[in-house]
XYZ file of C-alpha atoms in Angstrom:
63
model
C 13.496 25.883 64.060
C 11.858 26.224 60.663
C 9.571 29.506 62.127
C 12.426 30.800 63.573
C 14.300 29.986 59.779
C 11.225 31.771 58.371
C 11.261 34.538 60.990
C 15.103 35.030 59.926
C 13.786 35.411 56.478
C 10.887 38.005 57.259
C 13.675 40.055 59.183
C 15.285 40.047 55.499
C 12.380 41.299 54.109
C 11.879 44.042 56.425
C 15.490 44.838 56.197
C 15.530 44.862 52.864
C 12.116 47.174 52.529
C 14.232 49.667 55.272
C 16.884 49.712 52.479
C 13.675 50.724 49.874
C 12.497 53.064 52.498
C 15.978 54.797 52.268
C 16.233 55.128 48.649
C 12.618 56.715 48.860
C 13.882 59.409 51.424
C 17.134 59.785 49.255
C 15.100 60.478 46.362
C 12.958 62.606 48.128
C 15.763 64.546 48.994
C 16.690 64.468 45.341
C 13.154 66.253 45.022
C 13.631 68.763 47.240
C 17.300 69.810 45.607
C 15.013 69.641 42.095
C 12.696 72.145 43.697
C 15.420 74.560 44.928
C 16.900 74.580 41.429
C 13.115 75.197 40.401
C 13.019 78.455 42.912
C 16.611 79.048 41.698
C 15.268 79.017 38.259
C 12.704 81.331 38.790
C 14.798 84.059 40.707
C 17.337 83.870 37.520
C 14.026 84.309 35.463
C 12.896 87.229 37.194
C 16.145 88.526 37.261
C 16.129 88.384 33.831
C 12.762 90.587 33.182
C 14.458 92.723 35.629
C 17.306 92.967 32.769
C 14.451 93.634 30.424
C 13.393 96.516 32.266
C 16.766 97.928 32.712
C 17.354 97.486 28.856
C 13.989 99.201 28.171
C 14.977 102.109 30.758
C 18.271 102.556 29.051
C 16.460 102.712 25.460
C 14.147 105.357 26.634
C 17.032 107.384 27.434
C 19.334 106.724 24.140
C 16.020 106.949 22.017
């Protein structure tokens, strides 16, 4: 009875390491949103030298 006891308690163990395992993929997924807002970043910044250009364009034909 006392391996099955300590088999019960094992079980817990792995149990509570599948509850780790799930916070790792949850934050994993956090990483991936983090990423996306990195790309999303990046299109905003390029959208933004493309709002450069335009600025420039429009100064060469006011100057």
């Amino acid at each position: 009875m006392k391996k099955t006891q300590a088999h019960g308690e094992d079980m817990k163990k792995t149990q509570a390491h599948g509850e780790d395992m799930m916070k790792t993929q949850a934050h994993g997924e956090d990483m991936m949103k983090t990423q996306a807002h990195d790309e999303d970043m990046k299109k905003t910044q390029a959208h933004g030298e493309d709002m450069m250009k335009t600025q420039a364009h429009v100064m060469c034909f006011t100057g």
